[in-house]
GROMACS .gro file of C-alpha atoms in nm:
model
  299
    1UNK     CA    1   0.523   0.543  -1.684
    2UNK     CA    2   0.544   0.269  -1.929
    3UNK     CA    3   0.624  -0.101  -1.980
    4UNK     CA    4   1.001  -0.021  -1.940
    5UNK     CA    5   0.922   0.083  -1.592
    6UNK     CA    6   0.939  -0.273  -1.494
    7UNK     CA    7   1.207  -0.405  -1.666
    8UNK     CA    8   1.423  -0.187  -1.450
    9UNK     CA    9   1.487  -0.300  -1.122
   10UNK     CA   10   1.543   0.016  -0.920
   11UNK     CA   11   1.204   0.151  -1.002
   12UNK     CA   12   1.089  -0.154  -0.894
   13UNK     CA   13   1.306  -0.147  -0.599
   14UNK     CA   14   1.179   0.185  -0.494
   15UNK     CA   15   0.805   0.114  -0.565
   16UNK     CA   16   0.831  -0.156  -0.328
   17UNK     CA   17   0.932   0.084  -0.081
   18UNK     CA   18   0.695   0.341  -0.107
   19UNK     CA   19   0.417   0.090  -0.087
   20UNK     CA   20   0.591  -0.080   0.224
   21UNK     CA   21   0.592   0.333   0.373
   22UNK     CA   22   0.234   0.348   0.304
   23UNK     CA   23   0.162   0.026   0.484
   24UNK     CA   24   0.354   0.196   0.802
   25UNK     CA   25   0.202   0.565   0.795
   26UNK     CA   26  -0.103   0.631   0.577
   27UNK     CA   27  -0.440   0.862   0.702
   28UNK     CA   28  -0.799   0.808   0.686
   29UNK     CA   29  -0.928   1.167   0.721
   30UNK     CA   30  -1.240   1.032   0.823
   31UNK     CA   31  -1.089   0.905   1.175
   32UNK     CA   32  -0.763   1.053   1.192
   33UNK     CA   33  -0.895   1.466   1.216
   34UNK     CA   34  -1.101   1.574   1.471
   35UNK     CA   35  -1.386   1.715   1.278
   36UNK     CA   36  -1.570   1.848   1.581
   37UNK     CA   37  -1.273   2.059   1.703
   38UNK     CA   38  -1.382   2.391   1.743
   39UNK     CA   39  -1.229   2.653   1.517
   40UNK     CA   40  -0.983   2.915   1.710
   41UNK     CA   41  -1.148   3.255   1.678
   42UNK     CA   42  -0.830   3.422   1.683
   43UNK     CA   43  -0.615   3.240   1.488
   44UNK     CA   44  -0.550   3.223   1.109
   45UNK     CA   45  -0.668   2.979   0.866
   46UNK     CA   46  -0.311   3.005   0.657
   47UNK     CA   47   0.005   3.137   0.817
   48UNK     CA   48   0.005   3.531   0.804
   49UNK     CA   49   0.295   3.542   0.597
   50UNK     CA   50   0.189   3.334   0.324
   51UNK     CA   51  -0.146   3.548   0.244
   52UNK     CA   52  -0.109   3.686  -0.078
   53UNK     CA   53  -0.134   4.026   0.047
   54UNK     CA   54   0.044   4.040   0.385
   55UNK     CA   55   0.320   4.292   0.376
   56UNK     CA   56   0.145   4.529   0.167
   57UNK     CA   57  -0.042   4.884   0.245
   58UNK     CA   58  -0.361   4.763   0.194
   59UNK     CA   59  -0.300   4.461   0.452
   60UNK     CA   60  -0.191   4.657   0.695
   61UNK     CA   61  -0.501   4.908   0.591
   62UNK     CA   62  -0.705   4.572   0.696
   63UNK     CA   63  -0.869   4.470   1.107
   64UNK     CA   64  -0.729   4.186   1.187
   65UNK     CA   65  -1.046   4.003   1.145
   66UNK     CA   66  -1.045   4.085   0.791
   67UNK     CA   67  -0.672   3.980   0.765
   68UNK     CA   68  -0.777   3.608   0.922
   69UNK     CA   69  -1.126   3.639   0.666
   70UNK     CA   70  -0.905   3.698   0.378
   71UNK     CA   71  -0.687   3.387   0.541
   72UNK     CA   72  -1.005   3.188   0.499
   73UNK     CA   73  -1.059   3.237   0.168
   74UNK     CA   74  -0.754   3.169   0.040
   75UNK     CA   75  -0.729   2.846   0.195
   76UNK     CA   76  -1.077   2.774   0.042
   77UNK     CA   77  -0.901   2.850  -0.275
   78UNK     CA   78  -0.560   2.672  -0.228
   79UNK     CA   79  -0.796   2.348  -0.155
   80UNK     CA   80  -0.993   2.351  -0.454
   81UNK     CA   81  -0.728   2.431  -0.698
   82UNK     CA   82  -0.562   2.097  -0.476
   83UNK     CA   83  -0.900   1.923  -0.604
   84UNK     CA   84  -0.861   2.005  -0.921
   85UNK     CA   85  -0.551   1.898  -0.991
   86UNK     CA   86  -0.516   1.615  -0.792
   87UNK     CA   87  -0.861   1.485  -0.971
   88UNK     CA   88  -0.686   1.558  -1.319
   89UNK     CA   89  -0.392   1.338  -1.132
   90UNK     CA   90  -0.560   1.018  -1.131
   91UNK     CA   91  -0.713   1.065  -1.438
   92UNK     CA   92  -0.341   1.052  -1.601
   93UNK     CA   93  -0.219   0.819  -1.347
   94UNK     CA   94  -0.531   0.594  -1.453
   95UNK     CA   95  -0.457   0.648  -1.808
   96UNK     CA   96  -0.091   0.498  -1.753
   97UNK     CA   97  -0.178   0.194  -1.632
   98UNK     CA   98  -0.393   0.088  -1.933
   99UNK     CA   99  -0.026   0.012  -2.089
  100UNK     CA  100   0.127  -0.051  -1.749
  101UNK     CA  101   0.199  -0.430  -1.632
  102UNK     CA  102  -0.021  -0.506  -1.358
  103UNK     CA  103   0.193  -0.697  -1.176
  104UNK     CA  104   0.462  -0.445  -1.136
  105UNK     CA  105   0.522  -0.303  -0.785
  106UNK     CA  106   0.526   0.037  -1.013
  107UNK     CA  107   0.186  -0.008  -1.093
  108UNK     CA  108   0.066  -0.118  -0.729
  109UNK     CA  109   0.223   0.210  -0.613
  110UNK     CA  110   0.013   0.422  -0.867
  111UNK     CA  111  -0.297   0.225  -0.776
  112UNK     CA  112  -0.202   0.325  -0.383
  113UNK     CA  113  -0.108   0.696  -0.486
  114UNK     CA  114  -0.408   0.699  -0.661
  115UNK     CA  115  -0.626   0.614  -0.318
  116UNK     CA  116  -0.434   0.888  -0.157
  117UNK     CA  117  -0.533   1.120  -0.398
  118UNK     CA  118  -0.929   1.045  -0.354
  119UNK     CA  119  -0.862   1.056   0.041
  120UNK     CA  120  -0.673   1.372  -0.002
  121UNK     CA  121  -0.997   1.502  -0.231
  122UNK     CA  122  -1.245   1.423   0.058
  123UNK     CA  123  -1.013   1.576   0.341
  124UNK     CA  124  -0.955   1.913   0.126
  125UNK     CA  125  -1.347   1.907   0.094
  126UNK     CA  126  -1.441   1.850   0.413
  127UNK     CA  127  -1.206   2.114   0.528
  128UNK     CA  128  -1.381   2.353   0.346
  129UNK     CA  129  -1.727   2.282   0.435
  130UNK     CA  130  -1.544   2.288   0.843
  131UNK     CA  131  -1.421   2.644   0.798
  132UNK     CA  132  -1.769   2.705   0.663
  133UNK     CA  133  -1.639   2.858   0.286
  134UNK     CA  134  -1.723   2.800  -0.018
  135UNK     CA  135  -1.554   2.616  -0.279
  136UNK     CA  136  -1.387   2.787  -0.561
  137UNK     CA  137  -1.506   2.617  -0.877
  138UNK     CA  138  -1.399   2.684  -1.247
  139UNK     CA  139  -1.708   2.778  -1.475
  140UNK     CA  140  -1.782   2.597  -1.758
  141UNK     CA  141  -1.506   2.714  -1.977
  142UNK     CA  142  -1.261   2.684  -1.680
  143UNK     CA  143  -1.400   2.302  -1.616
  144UNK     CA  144  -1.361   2.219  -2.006
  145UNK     CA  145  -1.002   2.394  -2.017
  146UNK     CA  146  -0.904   2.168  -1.704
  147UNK     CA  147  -1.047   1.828  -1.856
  148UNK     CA  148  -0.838   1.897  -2.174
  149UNK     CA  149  -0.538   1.930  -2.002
  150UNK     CA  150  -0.522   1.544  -1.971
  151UNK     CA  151  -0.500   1.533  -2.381
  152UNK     CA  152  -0.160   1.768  -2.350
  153UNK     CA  153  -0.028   1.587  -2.068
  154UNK     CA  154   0.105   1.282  -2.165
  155UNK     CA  155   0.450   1.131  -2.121
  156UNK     CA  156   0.679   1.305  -1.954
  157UNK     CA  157   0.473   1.578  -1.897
  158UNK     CA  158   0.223   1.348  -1.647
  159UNK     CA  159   0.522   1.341  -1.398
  160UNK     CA  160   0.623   1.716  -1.493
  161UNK     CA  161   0.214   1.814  -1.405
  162UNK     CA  162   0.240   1.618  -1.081
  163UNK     CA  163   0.547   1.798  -0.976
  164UNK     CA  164   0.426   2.153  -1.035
  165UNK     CA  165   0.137   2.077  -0.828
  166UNK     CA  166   0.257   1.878  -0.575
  167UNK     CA  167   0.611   2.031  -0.454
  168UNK     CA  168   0.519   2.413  -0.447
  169UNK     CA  169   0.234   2.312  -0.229
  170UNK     CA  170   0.423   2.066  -0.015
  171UNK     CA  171   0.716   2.321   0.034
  172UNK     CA  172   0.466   2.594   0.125
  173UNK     CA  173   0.335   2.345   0.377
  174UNK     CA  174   0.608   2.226   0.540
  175UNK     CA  175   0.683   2.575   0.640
  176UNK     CA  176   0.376   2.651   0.822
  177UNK     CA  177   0.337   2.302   0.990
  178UNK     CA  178   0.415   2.449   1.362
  179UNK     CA  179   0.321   2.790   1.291
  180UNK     CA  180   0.121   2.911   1.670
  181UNK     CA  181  -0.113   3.159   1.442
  182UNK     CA  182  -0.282   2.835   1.237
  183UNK     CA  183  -0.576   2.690   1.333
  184UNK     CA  184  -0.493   2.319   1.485
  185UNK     CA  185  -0.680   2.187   1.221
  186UNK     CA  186  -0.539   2.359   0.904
  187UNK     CA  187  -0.181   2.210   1.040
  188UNK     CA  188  -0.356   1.853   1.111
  189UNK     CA  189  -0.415   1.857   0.729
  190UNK     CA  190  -0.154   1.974   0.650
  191UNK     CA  191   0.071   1.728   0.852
  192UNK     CA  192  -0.169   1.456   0.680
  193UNK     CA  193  -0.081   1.610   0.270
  194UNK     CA  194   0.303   1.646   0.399
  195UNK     CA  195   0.349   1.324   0.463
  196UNK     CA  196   0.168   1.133   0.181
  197UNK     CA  197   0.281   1.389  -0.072
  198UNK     CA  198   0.623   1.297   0.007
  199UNK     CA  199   0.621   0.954  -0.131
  200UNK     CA  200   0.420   1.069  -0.453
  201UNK     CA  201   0.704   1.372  -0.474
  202UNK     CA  202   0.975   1.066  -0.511
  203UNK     CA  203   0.803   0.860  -0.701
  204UNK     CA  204   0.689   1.133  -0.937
  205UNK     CA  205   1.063   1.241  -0.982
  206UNK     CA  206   1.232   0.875  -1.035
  207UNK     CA  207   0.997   0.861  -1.317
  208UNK     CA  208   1.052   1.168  -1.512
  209UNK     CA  209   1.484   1.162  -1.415
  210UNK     CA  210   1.434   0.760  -1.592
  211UNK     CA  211   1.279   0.896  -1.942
  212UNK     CA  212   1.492   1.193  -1.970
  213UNK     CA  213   1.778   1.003  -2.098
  214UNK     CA  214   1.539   0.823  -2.388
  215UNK     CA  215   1.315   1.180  -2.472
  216UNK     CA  216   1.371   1.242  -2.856
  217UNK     CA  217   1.451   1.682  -2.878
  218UNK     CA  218   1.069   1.706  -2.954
  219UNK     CA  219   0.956   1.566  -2.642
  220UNK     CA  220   1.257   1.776  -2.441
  221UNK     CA  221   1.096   2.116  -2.632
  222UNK     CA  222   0.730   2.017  -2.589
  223UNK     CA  223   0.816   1.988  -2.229
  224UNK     CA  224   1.010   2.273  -2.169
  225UNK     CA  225   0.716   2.479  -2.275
  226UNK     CA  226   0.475   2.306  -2.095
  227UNK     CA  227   0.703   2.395  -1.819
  228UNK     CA  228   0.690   2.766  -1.921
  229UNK     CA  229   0.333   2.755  -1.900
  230UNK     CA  230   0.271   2.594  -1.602
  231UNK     CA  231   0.408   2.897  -1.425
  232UNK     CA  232   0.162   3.159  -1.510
  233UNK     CA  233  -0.114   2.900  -1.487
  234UNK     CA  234  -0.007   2.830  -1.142
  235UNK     CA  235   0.038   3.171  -1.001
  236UNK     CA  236  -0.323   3.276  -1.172
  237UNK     CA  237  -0.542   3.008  -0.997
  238UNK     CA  238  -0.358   3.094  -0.608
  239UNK     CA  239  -0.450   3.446  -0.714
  240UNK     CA  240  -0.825   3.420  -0.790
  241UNK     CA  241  -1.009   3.770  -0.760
  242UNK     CA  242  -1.303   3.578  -0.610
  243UNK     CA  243  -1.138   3.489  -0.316
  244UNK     CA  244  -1.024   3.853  -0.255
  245UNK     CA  245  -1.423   4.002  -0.349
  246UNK     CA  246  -1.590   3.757  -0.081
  247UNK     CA  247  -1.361   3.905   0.210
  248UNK     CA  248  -1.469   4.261   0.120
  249UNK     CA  249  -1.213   4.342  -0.067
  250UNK     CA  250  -1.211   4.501  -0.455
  251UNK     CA  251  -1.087   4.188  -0.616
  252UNK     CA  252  -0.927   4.331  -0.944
  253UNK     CA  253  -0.706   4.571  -0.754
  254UNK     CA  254  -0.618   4.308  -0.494
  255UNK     CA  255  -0.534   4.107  -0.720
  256UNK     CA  256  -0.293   4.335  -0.944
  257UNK     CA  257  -0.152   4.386  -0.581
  258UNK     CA  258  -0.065   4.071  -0.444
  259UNK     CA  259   0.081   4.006  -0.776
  260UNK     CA  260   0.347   4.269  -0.738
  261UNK     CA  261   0.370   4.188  -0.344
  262UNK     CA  262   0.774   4.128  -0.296
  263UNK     CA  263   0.623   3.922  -0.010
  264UNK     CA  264   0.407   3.677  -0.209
  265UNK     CA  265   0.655   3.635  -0.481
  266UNK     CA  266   0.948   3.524  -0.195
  267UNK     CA  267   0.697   3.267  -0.060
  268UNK     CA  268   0.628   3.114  -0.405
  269UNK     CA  269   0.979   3.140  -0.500
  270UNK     CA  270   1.098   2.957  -0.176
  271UNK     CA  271   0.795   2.685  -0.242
  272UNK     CA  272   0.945   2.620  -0.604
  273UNK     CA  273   1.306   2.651  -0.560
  274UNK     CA  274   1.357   2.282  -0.504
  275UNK     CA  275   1.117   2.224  -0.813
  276UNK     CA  276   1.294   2.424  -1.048
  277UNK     CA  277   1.619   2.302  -0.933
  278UNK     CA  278   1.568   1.991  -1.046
  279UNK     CA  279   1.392   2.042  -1.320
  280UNK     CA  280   1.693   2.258  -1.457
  281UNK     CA  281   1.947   1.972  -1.358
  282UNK     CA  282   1.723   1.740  -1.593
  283UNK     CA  283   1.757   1.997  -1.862
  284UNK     CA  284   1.367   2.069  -1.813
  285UNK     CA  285   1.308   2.418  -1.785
  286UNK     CA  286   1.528   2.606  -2.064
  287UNK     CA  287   1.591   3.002  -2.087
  288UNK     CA  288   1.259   3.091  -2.215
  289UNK     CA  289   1.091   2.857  -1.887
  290UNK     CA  290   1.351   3.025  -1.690
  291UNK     CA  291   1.250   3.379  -1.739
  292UNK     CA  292   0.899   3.326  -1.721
  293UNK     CA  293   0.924   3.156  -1.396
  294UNK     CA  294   1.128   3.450  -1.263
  295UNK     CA  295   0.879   3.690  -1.412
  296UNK     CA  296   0.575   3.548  -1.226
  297UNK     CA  297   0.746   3.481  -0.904
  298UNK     CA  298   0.840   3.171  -0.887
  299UNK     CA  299   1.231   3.169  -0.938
   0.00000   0.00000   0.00000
């Protein structure tokens, strides 16, 4: 996002929108989930079929209470990689409008995305403290890797970072909305994301589609390997071995499992097949980024 994003009247046409849709339909966590709901004791804290290991030998090898513990820790996980990154999110989105005209509807929009981001923060945290987990954080080399991402990601690359992290997520969600085996609560807050993430998913992609057309061949191969990257990065942190070790489970050789699980690698290619898609029409994601992205799942 830059000054140019003003001068242009459909991005100023659509960021009027999206802030008029967040005036109709926008979630306070605090008051809008029932917090004191008590948790199902049968039911799973992430759709069975989206558990990185269901399908396998050694998940059908598990009780089913180990199946739904092993549900509960990877939603622990998915949450606080969603902290992560959507905390690295406003830090670029903050960033931008140091150069951004603060009168702009654009820049009203990223100020409102940006509130929906903290909101989203608190909700993922206060889901995981509810399910009574723990949160999965990075250690200090993991923390200081994270916080330098926001020197690499500049440019195009801020709206390529908030893709990757927002539509494999929101796809993944949208699947398991009505699922009958989810706790009522997961699917509350994940009705809540769905529906927020949806305006920062089009506002995220009018941006980057806008500066493709004025990236110099640098920028285009800089990007395209940031894309590359992304994928491995991505399918690493949903795979954490922690998450498998705390359900009583080996995590090394879950791990090495669940990343050769035909199963697992269908859901995260159905979560990113939009993503990459459009990322390929916009010349993004070249035959290098292609490969890798089939190699590790995700196309």
């Amino acid at each position: 996002m830059g000054n140019d994003a003003v001068a242009i009247p459909a991005a100023e046409s659509l960021a009027q929108r999206l802030l008029t849709g967040s005036v109709k339909k926008s979630y306070d966590p605090v008051v809008d989930m029932d917090w004191d709901a008590p948790l199902d004791p049968g039911k799973f804290f992430l759709p069975p079929e989206l558990v990185s290991l269901y399908g396998t030998d050694l998940w059908e090898s598990m009780t089913p209470e180990q199946q739904r513990e092993l549900s509960r820790q990877e939603l622990a996980n998915v949450l606080s990689v969603g902290i992560w990154f959507e905390n690295l999110l406003n830090r670029l989105l903050l960033r931008e409008l140091m150069t951004d005209d603060p009168t702009s509807r654009h820049s009203h929009y990223t100020l409102v995305e940006m509130g929906d981001e903290c909101r989203h923060m608190m909700m993922f945290g206060k889901l995981i403290d509810r399910i009574e987990a723990r949160p999965y954080w990075p250690n200090l080399p993991g923390r200081l890797a994270i916080s330098s991402l926001q020197i690499f990601l500049r440019g195009s690359m801020t709206w390529v970072g908030a893709l990757v992290g927002e539509e494999i997520f929101d796809a993944v969600q949208r699947r398991t909305l009505d699922d009958p085996q989810l706790q009522p609560l997961v699917a509350r807050a994940m009705r809540i994301h769905v529906t927020e993430e949806a305006r920062h998913i089009g506002f995220a992609r009018d941006a980057l589609a806008r500066r493709v057309p004025t990236m110099s061949a640098a920028e285009i191969a800089y990007t395209r390997l940031c894309v590359a990257i992304a994928a491995p990065l991505f399918v690493y942190l949903l795979t954490n071995r922690h998450m498998y070790d705390r359900a009583g489970l080996d995590g090394r050789a879950a791990r090495r499992i669940a990343s050769e699980n035909p199963y697992a690698r269908k859901a995260l290619a159905t979560g990113a097949a939009n993503l990459g898609a459009f990322l390929d029409k916009q010349g993004l994601i070249g035959p290098v980024g292609k490969w890798i992205w089939r190699q590790r799942g995700l196309l």
